[in-house]
């Protein structure tokens, strides 16, 4: 677990190949995503590392209901019951009324190259024992309405990676928590970190995902906090224009 203070009480935490964020206001915390199931302990440790306890968490906001983003939620809820919010169209996914996730067979097909083999081994180990995990507690956050939580994050529907994928915009700090709508690195992506889409195998609807980029490009923001990879400090309009050319 690695922790980086981005300023303004916002902390980026990197777990097993995935990020979550802690947004603080005084003692109170909003948790943005929650890592893999085996990141549950690291999630609690990250709260302790910034001097907060599970009881300080006001809510978890979830960008989408893939196992690598919701996995730490049960460990947190065992310590302290808090609301779990996600996009209106993502709630059914979090409840596992439907599943939009890479299958074990698709995962194994990534083994053709060395970086795919390493990622597959790590991911199978991290995911398989928890394949049936869901978040029945998840409820919907209204699109475009700032949440009454630390950071006053605004949920914005950005479908494509999953049907109900939602980014969270923190207007006061110019930060976009982009989840997997836009990432900067992933073990399956070649080359140095840069804003880019995840490989096609992860995305429910890539054409829709590209259309959703315009939502990010219109935001007054200059800090991109992705679900995977390092922070990118640049105007979102510029980042989105670059990704559109790829
Ligand atoms: Zn992810």
PDB file of C-alpha atoms and ligand atoms in Angstrom:
ATOM      1  CA  UNK A   1       0.000   0.000   0.000  1.00  0.00           C
ATOM      2  CA  UNK A   2       1.356   3.403  -1.054  1.00  0.00           C
ATOM      3  CA  UNK A   3      -0.132   6.690   0.037  1.00  0.00           C
ATOM      4  CA  UNK A   4       0.283  10.076  -1.627  1.00  0.00           C
ATOM      5  CA  UNK A   5      -1.146  13.355  -0.347  1.00  0.00           C
ATOM      6  CA  UNK A   6      -2.391  15.318  -3.355  1.00  0.00           C
ATOM      7  CA  UNK A   7      -3.151  18.461  -1.343  1.00  0.00           C
ATOM      8  CA  UNK A   8      -6.447  19.784  -0.074  1.00  0.00           C
ATOM      9  CA  UNK A   9      -6.955  16.771   2.202  1.00  0.00           C
ATOM     10  CA  UNK A  10      -7.101  14.330  -0.723  1.00  0.00           C
ATOM     11  CA  UNK A  11      -5.009  11.170  -0.539  1.00  0.00           C
ATOM     12  CA  UNK A  12      -4.361   8.698  -3.320  1.00  0.00           C
ATOM     13  CA  UNK A  13      -3.751   5.136  -2.138  1.00  0.00           C
ATOM     14  CA  UNK A  14      -2.331   2.423  -4.367  1.00  0.00           C
ATOM     15  CA  UNK A  15      -3.063  -1.190  -3.461  1.00  0.00           C
ATOM     16  CA  UNK A  16      -2.674  -4.285  -5.621  1.00  0.00           C
ATOM     17  CA  UNK A  17      -2.488  -2.766  -9.135  1.00  0.00           C
ATOM     18  CA  UNK A  18      -5.396  -0.462  -8.296  1.00  0.00           C
ATOM     19  CA  UNK A  19      -6.092   2.883  -6.600  1.00  0.00           C
ATOM     20  CA  UNK A  20      -8.568   4.236  -4.123  1.00  0.00           C
ATOM     21  CA  UNK A  21      -8.757   7.712  -2.619  1.00  0.00           C
ATOM     22  CA  UNK A  22      -9.510   9.252   0.755  1.00  0.00           C
ATOM     23  CA  UNK A  23     -11.117  12.703   0.676  1.00  0.00           C
ATOM     24  CA  UNK A  24     -11.080  14.422   4.069  1.00  0.00           C
ATOM     25  CA  UNK A  25     -12.827  17.396   5.593  1.00  0.00           C
ATOM     26  CA  UNK A  26     -11.807  17.760   9.209  1.00  0.00           C
ATOM     27  CA  UNK A  27     -11.981  14.249  10.648  1.00  0.00           C
ATOM     28  CA  UNK A  28     -14.628  13.113   8.175  1.00  0.00           C
ATOM     29  CA  UNK A  29     -13.694  11.002   5.158  1.00  0.00           C
ATOM     30  CA  UNK A  30     -15.242  10.022   1.844  1.00  0.00           C
ATOM     31  CA  UNK A  31     -13.703   6.846   0.420  1.00  0.00           C
ATOM     32  CA  UNK A  32     -13.575   6.681  -3.390  1.00  0.00           C
ATOM     33  CA  UNK A  33     -13.420   3.018  -4.474  1.00  0.00           C
ATOM     34  CA  UNK A  34     -11.993   0.284  -2.265  1.00  0.00           C
ATOM     35  CA  UNK A  35      -9.440  -1.902  -4.085  1.00  0.00           C
ATOM     36  CA  UNK A  36      -9.407  -5.672  -4.524  1.00  0.00           C
ATOM     37  CA  UNK A  37     -10.950  -8.039  -1.957  1.00  0.00           C
ATOM     38  CA  UNK A  38      -7.471  -8.679  -0.549  1.00  0.00           C
ATOM     39  CA  UNK A  39      -6.952  -4.911  -0.151  1.00  0.00           C
ATOM     40  CA  UNK A  40      -9.511  -4.774   2.684  1.00  0.00           C
ATOM     41  CA  UNK A  41      -6.855  -4.633   5.382  1.00  0.00           C
ATOM     42  CA  UNK A  42      -4.818  -2.094   3.372  1.00  0.00           C
ATOM     43  CA  UNK A  43      -7.925   0.085   3.082  1.00  0.00           C
ATOM     44  CA  UNK A  44      -8.260   0.140   6.880  1.00  0.00           C
ATOM     45  CA  UNK A  45      -4.504   0.739   7.208  1.00  0.00           C
ATOM     46  CA  UNK A  46      -4.697   3.666   4.794  1.00  0.00           C
ATOM     47  CA  UNK A  47      -7.316   5.306   7.025  1.00  0.00           C
ATOM     48  CA  UNK A  48      -5.075   4.770  10.056  1.00  0.00           C
ATOM     49  CA  UNK A  49      -2.091   6.184   8.145  1.00  0.00           C
ATOM     50  CA  UNK A  50      -3.888   9.532   7.747  1.00  0.00           C
ATOM     51  CA  UNK A  51      -5.031   9.492  11.377  1.00  0.00           C
ATOM     52  CA  UNK A  52      -8.644   8.479  10.747  1.00  0.00           C
ATOM     53  CA  UNK A  53     -10.745   5.554  11.951  1.00  0.00           C
ATOM     54  CA  UNK A  54     -13.470   3.572  10.167  1.00  0.00           C
ATOM     55  CA  UNK A  55     -15.986   5.566  12.256  1.00  0.00           C
ATOM     56  CA  UNK A  56     -14.808   8.750  10.507  1.00  0.00           C
ATOM     57  CA  UNK A  57     -15.904   7.445   7.099  1.00  0.00           C
ATOM     58  CA  UNK A  58     -19.143   9.079   5.958  1.00  0.00           C
ATOM     59  CA  UNK A  59     -19.627   7.001   2.804  1.00  0.00           C
ATOM     60  CA  UNK A  60     -17.942   4.970   0.106  1.00  0.00           C
ATOM     61  CA  UNK A  61     -18.531   6.184  -3.435  1.00  0.00           C
ATOM     62  CA  UNK A  62     -17.943   3.569  -6.074  1.00  0.00           C
ATOM     63  CA  UNK A  63     -16.993   4.340  -9.686  1.00  0.00           C
ATOM     64  CA  UNK A  64     -18.100   0.895 -10.837  1.00  0.00           C
ATOM     65  CA  UNK A  65     -18.763  -2.554  -9.460  1.00  0.00           C
ATOM     66  CA  UNK A  66     -15.738  -4.494 -10.659  1.00  0.00           C
ATOM     67  CA  UNK A  67     -14.056  -6.637  -8.007  1.00  0.00           C
ATOM     68  CA  UNK A  68     -10.883  -4.533  -8.064  1.00  0.00           C
ATOM     69  CA  UNK A  69     -12.842  -1.441  -6.991  1.00  0.00           C
ATOM     70  CA  UNK A  70     -15.456  -2.788  -4.570  1.00  0.00           C
ATOM     71  CA  UNK A  71     -13.325  -5.487  -2.902  1.00  0.00           C
ATOM     72  CA  UNK A  72     -12.413  -3.671   0.324  1.00  0.00           C
ATOM     73  CA  UNK A  73     -15.974  -2.529   1.078  1.00  0.00           C
ATOM     74  CA  UNK A  74     -17.057  -5.578   3.163  1.00  0.00           C
ATOM     75  CA  UNK A  75     -13.968  -5.223   5.397  1.00  0.00           C
ATOM     76  CA  UNK A  76     -14.819  -1.563   6.022  1.00  0.00           C
ATOM     77  CA  UNK A  77     -18.521  -2.233   6.621  1.00  0.00           C
ATOM     78  CA  UNK A  78     -17.629  -4.912   9.183  1.00  0.00           C
ATOM     79  CA  UNK A  79     -15.924  -2.145  11.181  1.00  0.00           C
ATOM     80  CA  UNK A  80     -18.474   0.588  10.581  1.00  0.00           C
ATOM     81  CA  UNK A  81     -21.747   0.654   8.625  1.00  0.00           C
ATOM     82  CA  UNK A  82     -21.715   3.489   6.109  1.00  0.00           C
ATOM     83  CA  UNK A  83     -23.686   4.207   2.938  1.00  0.00           C
ATOM     84  CA  UNK A  84     -22.243   2.901  -0.318  1.00  0.00           C
ATOM     85  CA  UNK A  85     -23.196   5.055  -3.298  1.00  0.00           C
ATOM     86  CA  UNK A  86     -22.725   4.473  -6.992  1.00  0.00           C
ATOM     87  CA  UNK A  87     -24.233   5.628 -10.283  1.00  0.00           C
ATOM     88  CA  UNK A  88     -27.927   5.000 -10.861  1.00  0.00           C
ATOM     89  CA  UNK A  89     -27.216   2.472 -13.617  1.00  0.00           C
ATOM     90  CA  UNK A  90     -24.452   0.754 -11.639  1.00  0.00           C
ATOM     91  CA  UNK A  91     -26.496  -0.245  -8.586  1.00  0.00           C
ATOM     92  CA  UNK A  92     -27.845  -3.420 -10.209  1.00  0.00           C
ATOM     93  CA  UNK A  93     -24.273  -4.363 -11.137  1.00  0.00           C
ATOM     94  CA  UNK A  94     -23.117  -3.834  -7.533  1.00  0.00           C
ATOM     95  CA  UNK A  95     -26.011  -6.071  -6.416  1.00  0.00           C
ATOM     96  CA  UNK A  96     -24.889  -8.619  -9.047  1.00  0.00           C
ATOM     97  CA  UNK A  97     -28.272  -8.639 -10.742  1.00  0.00           C
ATOM     98  CA  UNK A  98     -25.988  -8.578 -13.783  1.00  0.00           C
ATOM     99  CA  UNK A  99     -22.246  -9.137 -14.212  1.00  0.00           C
ATOM    100  CA  UNK A 100     -20.037  -7.181 -16.598  1.00  0.00           C
ATOM    101  CA  UNK A 101     -16.598  -8.467 -15.742  1.00  0.00           C
ATOM    102  CA  UNK A 102     -13.747 -10.132 -17.619  1.00  0.00           C
ATOM    103  CA  UNK A 103     -14.265 -13.911 -17.502  1.00  0.00           C
ATOM    104  CA  UNK A 104     -11.606 -16.360 -16.275  1.00  0.00           C
ATOM    105  CA  UNK A 105     -11.233 -17.613 -19.888  1.00  0.00           C
ATOM    106  CA  UNK A 106     -10.638 -14.062 -21.184  1.00  0.00           C
ATOM    107  CA  UNK A 107      -8.201 -13.532 -18.335  1.00  0.00           C
ATOM    108  CA  UNK A 108      -6.198 -16.632 -19.247  1.00  0.00           C
ATOM    109  CA  UNK A 109      -5.990 -15.446 -22.858  1.00  0.00           C
ATOM    110  CA  UNK A 110      -3.868 -12.511 -21.584  1.00  0.00           C
ATOM    111  CA  UNK A 111      -1.106 -15.002 -20.719  1.00  0.00           C
ATOM    112  CA  UNK A 112       0.314 -14.901 -24.253  1.00  0.00           C
ATOM    113  CA  UNK A 113       2.743 -12.188 -23.235  1.00  0.00           C
ATOM    114  CA  UNK A 114       4.942 -11.954 -20.146  1.00  0.00           C
ATOM    115  CA  UNK A 115       3.215  -8.932 -18.586  1.00  0.00           C
ATOM    116  CA  UNK A 116      -0.132 -10.656 -19.157  1.00  0.00           C
ATOM    117  CA  UNK A 117       1.075 -13.803 -17.436  1.00  0.00           C
ATOM    118  CA  UNK A 118       2.223 -11.910 -14.333  1.00  0.00           C
ATOM    119  CA  UNK A 119      -1.009  -9.897 -14.179  1.00  0.00           C
ATOM    120  CA  UNK A 120      -3.171 -12.999 -14.671  1.00  0.00           C
ATOM    121  CA  UNK A 121      -1.423 -14.876 -11.879  1.00  0.00           C
ATOM    122  CA  UNK A 122      -1.786 -11.932  -9.492  1.00  0.00           C
ATOM    123  CA  UNK A 123      -5.388 -11.322 -10.456  1.00  0.00           C
ATOM    124  CA  UNK A 124      -6.570 -14.930 -10.350  1.00  0.00           C
ATOM    125  CA  UNK A 125      -5.104 -15.201  -6.846  1.00  0.00           C
ATOM    126  CA  UNK A 126      -6.732 -11.914  -5.781  1.00  0.00           C
ATOM    127  CA  UNK A 127     -10.132 -12.507  -7.327  1.00  0.00           C
ATOM    128  CA  UNK A 128     -11.034 -16.193  -7.472  1.00  0.00           C
ATOM    129  CA  UNK A 129     -11.761 -16.797  -3.763  1.00  0.00           C
ATOM    130  CA  UNK A 130     -14.087 -13.769  -3.883  1.00  0.00           C
ATOM    131  CA  UNK A 131     -15.665 -14.201  -7.307  1.00  0.00           C
ATOM    132  CA  UNK A 132     -19.196 -14.076  -5.888  1.00  0.00           C
ATOM    133  CA  UNK A 133     -18.640 -10.899  -3.831  1.00  0.00           C
ATOM    134  CA  UNK A 134     -21.311  -8.233  -4.261  1.00  0.00           C
ATOM    135  CA  UNK A 135     -22.343  -5.053  -2.459  1.00  0.00           C
ATOM    136  CA  UNK A 136     -26.038  -5.439  -1.586  1.00  0.00           C
ATOM    137  CA  UNK A 137     -25.779  -2.207   0.447  1.00  0.00           C
ATOM    138  CA  UNK A 138     -25.151  -0.085  -2.669  1.00  0.00           C
ATOM    139  CA  UNK A 139     -27.678   2.646  -3.402  1.00  0.00           C
ATOM    140  CA  UNK A 140     -27.770   5.209  -6.177  1.00  0.00           C
ATOM    141  CA  UNK A 141     -26.335   8.724  -6.211  1.00  0.00           C
ATOM    142  CA  UNK A 142     -28.205  11.213  -8.399  1.00  0.00           C
ATOM    143  CA  UNK A 143     -26.284  12.125 -11.533  1.00  0.00           C
ATOM    144  CA  UNK A 144     -24.814  15.642 -11.536  1.00  0.00           C
ATOM    145  CA  UNK A 145     -25.826  16.528  -7.975  1.00  0.00           C
ATOM    146  CA  UNK A 146     -22.980  17.249  -5.498  1.00  0.00           C
ATOM    147  CA  UNK A 147     -23.056  14.811  -2.593  1.00  0.00           C
ATOM    148  CA  UNK A 148     -23.444  16.073   0.959  1.00  0.00           C
ATOM    149  CA  UNK A 149     -20.161  14.392   1.932  1.00  0.00           C
ATOM    150  CA  UNK A 150     -16.539  15.440   2.474  1.00  0.00           C
ATOM    151  CA  UNK A 151     -15.271  16.871  -0.823  1.00  0.00           C
ATOM    152  CA  UNK A 152     -18.827  17.529  -2.113  1.00  0.00           C
ATOM    153  CA  UNK A 153     -18.081  15.131  -4.954  1.00  0.00           C
ATOM    154  CA  UNK A 154     -20.386  15.280  -7.969  1.00  0.00           C
ATOM    155  CA  UNK A 155     -21.234  11.896  -9.559  1.00  0.00           C
ATOM    156  CA  UNK A 156     -21.186  12.012 -13.359  1.00  0.00           C
ATOM    157  CA  UNK A 157     -22.397   9.119 -15.495  1.00  0.00           C
ATOM    158  CA  UNK A 158     -19.632   7.971 -17.848  1.00  0.00           C
ATOM    159  CA  UNK A 159     -20.901   4.684 -19.311  1.00  0.00           C
ATOM    160  CA  UNK A 160     -18.750   2.378 -21.375  1.00  0.00           C
ATOM    161  CA  UNK A 161     -16.251   0.574 -19.162  1.00  0.00           C
ATOM    162  CA  UNK A 162     -19.388  -0.660 -17.400  1.00  0.00           C
ATOM    163  CA  UNK A 163     -22.981   0.351 -18.142  1.00  0.00           C
ATOM    164  CA  UNK A 164     -23.259   2.510 -15.044  1.00  0.00           C
ATOM    165  CA  UNK A 165     -19.659   3.685 -14.679  1.00  0.00           C
ATOM    166  CA  UNK A 166     -19.549   6.967 -12.757  1.00  0.00           C
ATOM    167  CA  UNK A 167     -16.719   9.447 -12.225  1.00  0.00           C
ATOM    168  CA  UNK A 168     -16.626  11.832  -9.259  1.00  0.00           C
ATOM    169  CA  UNK A 169     -15.761  15.498  -9.727  1.00  0.00           C
ATOM    170  CA  UNK A 170     -14.391  17.538  -6.837  1.00  0.00           C
ATOM    171  CA  UNK A 171     -14.938  21.069  -8.128  1.00  0.00           C
ATOM    172  CA  UNK A 172     -13.269  22.837  -5.185  1.00  0.00           C
ATOM    173  CA  UNK A 173      -9.939  21.103  -5.907  1.00  0.00           C
ATOM    174  CA  UNK A 174     -10.218  20.654  -9.681  1.00  0.00           C
ATOM    175  CA  UNK A 175      -9.922  16.889  -9.256  1.00  0.00           C
ATOM    176  CA  UNK A 176     -11.606  14.154 -11.282  1.00  0.00           C
ATOM    177  CA  UNK A 177     -11.677  10.658  -9.798  1.00  0.00           C
ATOM    178  CA  UNK A 178     -11.989   8.850 -13.092  1.00  0.00           C
ATOM    179  CA  UNK A 179     -12.138   5.210 -12.018  1.00  0.00           C
ATOM    180  CA  UNK A 180     -11.664   3.143 -15.166  1.00  0.00           C
ATOM    181  CA  UNK A 181     -13.220   5.652 -17.597  1.00  0.00           C
ATOM    182  CA  UNK A 182      -9.646   6.882 -18.078  1.00  0.00           C
ATOM    183  CA  UNK A 183      -6.489   5.376 -16.561  1.00  0.00           C
ATOM    184  CA  UNK A 184      -2.790   6.225 -16.743  1.00  0.00           C
ATOM    185  CA  UNK A 185      -1.268   2.749 -16.403  1.00  0.00           C
ATOM    186  CA  UNK A 186      -2.196  -0.913 -16.026  1.00  0.00           C
ATOM    187  CA  UNK A 187      -0.054  -4.059 -16.002  1.00  0.00           C
ATOM    188  CA  UNK A 188      -1.548  -5.021 -19.401  1.00  0.00           C
ATOM    189  CA  UNK A 189      -0.764  -1.653 -21.032  1.00  0.00           C
ATOM    190  CA  UNK A 190       2.638  -1.230 -22.672  1.00  0.00           C
ATOM    191  CA  UNK A 191       4.834   1.849 -22.438  1.00  0.00           C
ATOM    192  CA  UNK A 192       5.263   4.540 -19.803  1.00  0.00           C
ATOM    193  CA  UNK A 193       2.252   5.894 -17.895  1.00  0.00           C
ATOM    194  CA  UNK A 194       0.007   8.265 -19.846  1.00  0.00           C
ATOM    195  CA  UNK A 195      -3.739   8.882 -19.908  1.00  0.00           C
ATOM    196  CA  UNK A 196      -5.372   6.149 -21.975  1.00  0.00           C
ATOM    197  CA  UNK A 197      -8.258   3.692 -22.129  1.00  0.00           C
ATOM    198  CA  UNK A 198      -7.975   0.250 -20.588  1.00  0.00           C
ATOM    199  CA  UNK A 199      -7.495  -2.671 -22.998  1.00  0.00           C
ATOM    200  CA  UNK A 200     -10.661  -3.566 -24.885  1.00  0.00           C
ATOM    201  CA  UNK A 201     -11.101  -6.881 -23.048  1.00  0.00           C
ATOM    202  CA  UNK A 202     -12.083  -4.986 -19.877  1.00  0.00           C
ATOM    203  CA  UNK A 203     -14.622  -2.644 -21.460  1.00  0.00           C
ATOM    204  CA  UNK A 204     -18.319  -3.383 -21.821  1.00  0.00           C
ATOM    205  CA  UNK A 205     -18.804  -0.876 -24.665  1.00  0.00           C
ATOM    206  CA  UNK A 206     -15.718   0.874 -25.969  1.00  0.00           C
ATOM    207  CA  UNK A 207     -17.529   3.208 -28.380  1.00  0.00           C
ATOM    208  CA  UNK A 208     -19.664   4.466 -25.505  1.00  0.00           C
ATOM    209  CA  UNK A 209     -16.551   4.746 -23.370  1.00  0.00           C
ATOM    210  CA  UNK A 210     -14.991   7.082 -25.950  1.00  0.00           C
ATOM    211  CA  UNK A 211     -18.166   9.174 -26.073  1.00  0.00           C
ATOM    212  CA  UNK A 212     -18.083   9.480 -22.277  1.00  0.00           C
ATOM    213  CA  UNK A 213     -14.651  11.112 -22.447  1.00  0.00           C
ATOM    214  CA  UNK A 214     -16.387  14.336 -23.476  1.00  0.00           C
ATOM    215  CA  UNK A 215     -17.947  14.481 -19.998  1.00  0.00           C
ATOM    216  CA  UNK A 216     -14.441  14.590 -18.523  1.00  0.00           C
ATOM    217  CA  UNK A 217     -13.150  17.074 -21.125  1.00  0.00           C
ATOM    218  CA  UNK A 218     -15.762  19.645 -20.163  1.00  0.00           C
ATOM    219  CA  UNK A 219     -14.829  19.755 -16.494  1.00  0.00           C
ATOM    220  CA  UNK A 220     -12.813  22.578 -14.983  1.00  0.00           C
ATOM    221  CA  UNK A 221     -10.169  20.303 -13.567  1.00  0.00           C
ATOM    222  CA  UNK A 222      -6.430  19.851 -13.771  1.00  0.00           C
ATOM    223  CA  UNK A 223      -5.849  16.763 -11.640  1.00  0.00           C
ATOM    224  CA  UNK A 224      -6.795  13.320 -12.930  1.00  0.00           C
ATOM    225  CA  UNK A 225      -6.913  10.626 -10.242  1.00  0.00           C
ATOM    226  CA  UNK A 226      -7.416   7.368 -12.146  1.00  0.00           C
ATOM    227  CA  UNK A 227      -8.447   3.916 -10.970  1.00  0.00           C
ATOM    228  CA  UNK A 228      -5.140   2.538 -12.211  1.00  0.00           C
ATOM    229  CA  UNK A 229      -1.795   4.332 -12.561  1.00  0.00           C
ATOM    230  CA  UNK A 230      -0.290   7.577 -11.272  1.00  0.00           C
ATOM    231  CA  UNK A 231      -1.947  10.964 -10.980  1.00  0.00           C
ATOM    232  CA  UNK A 232      -1.836  13.191 -14.083  1.00  0.00           C
ATOM    233  CA  UNK A 233      -1.656  16.941 -13.424  1.00  0.00           C
ATOM    234  CA  UNK A 234      -2.858  18.638 -16.585  1.00  0.00           C
ATOM    235  CA  UNK A 235      -6.051  20.276 -17.801  1.00  0.00           C
ATOM    236  CA  UNK A 236      -8.671  17.592 -18.379  1.00  0.00           C
ATOM    237  CA  UNK A 237      -9.659  19.168 -21.704  1.00  0.00           C
ATOM    238  CA  UNK A 238      -6.082  18.707 -22.918  1.00  0.00           C
ATOM    239  CA  UNK A 239      -5.845  15.146 -21.583  1.00  0.00           C
ATOM    240  CA  UNK A 240      -9.093  14.139 -23.269  1.00  0.00           C
ATOM    241  CA  UNK A 241      -8.021  15.734 -26.574  1.00  0.00           C
ATOM    242  CA  UNK A 242      -4.804  13.679 -26.470  1.00  0.00           C
ATOM    243  CA  UNK A 243      -6.606  10.425 -25.701  1.00  0.00           C
ATOM    244  CA  UNK A 244      -9.058  11.130 -28.530  1.00  0.00           C
ATOM    245  CA  UNK A 245      -6.142  11.135 -30.987  1.00  0.00           C
ATOM    246  CA  UNK A 246      -4.813   7.733 -29.849  1.00  0.00           C
TER     247      UNK A 246
HETATM  248 ZN1  LIG B   1     -10.256  -1.424 -12.520  1.00  0.00          ZN
END
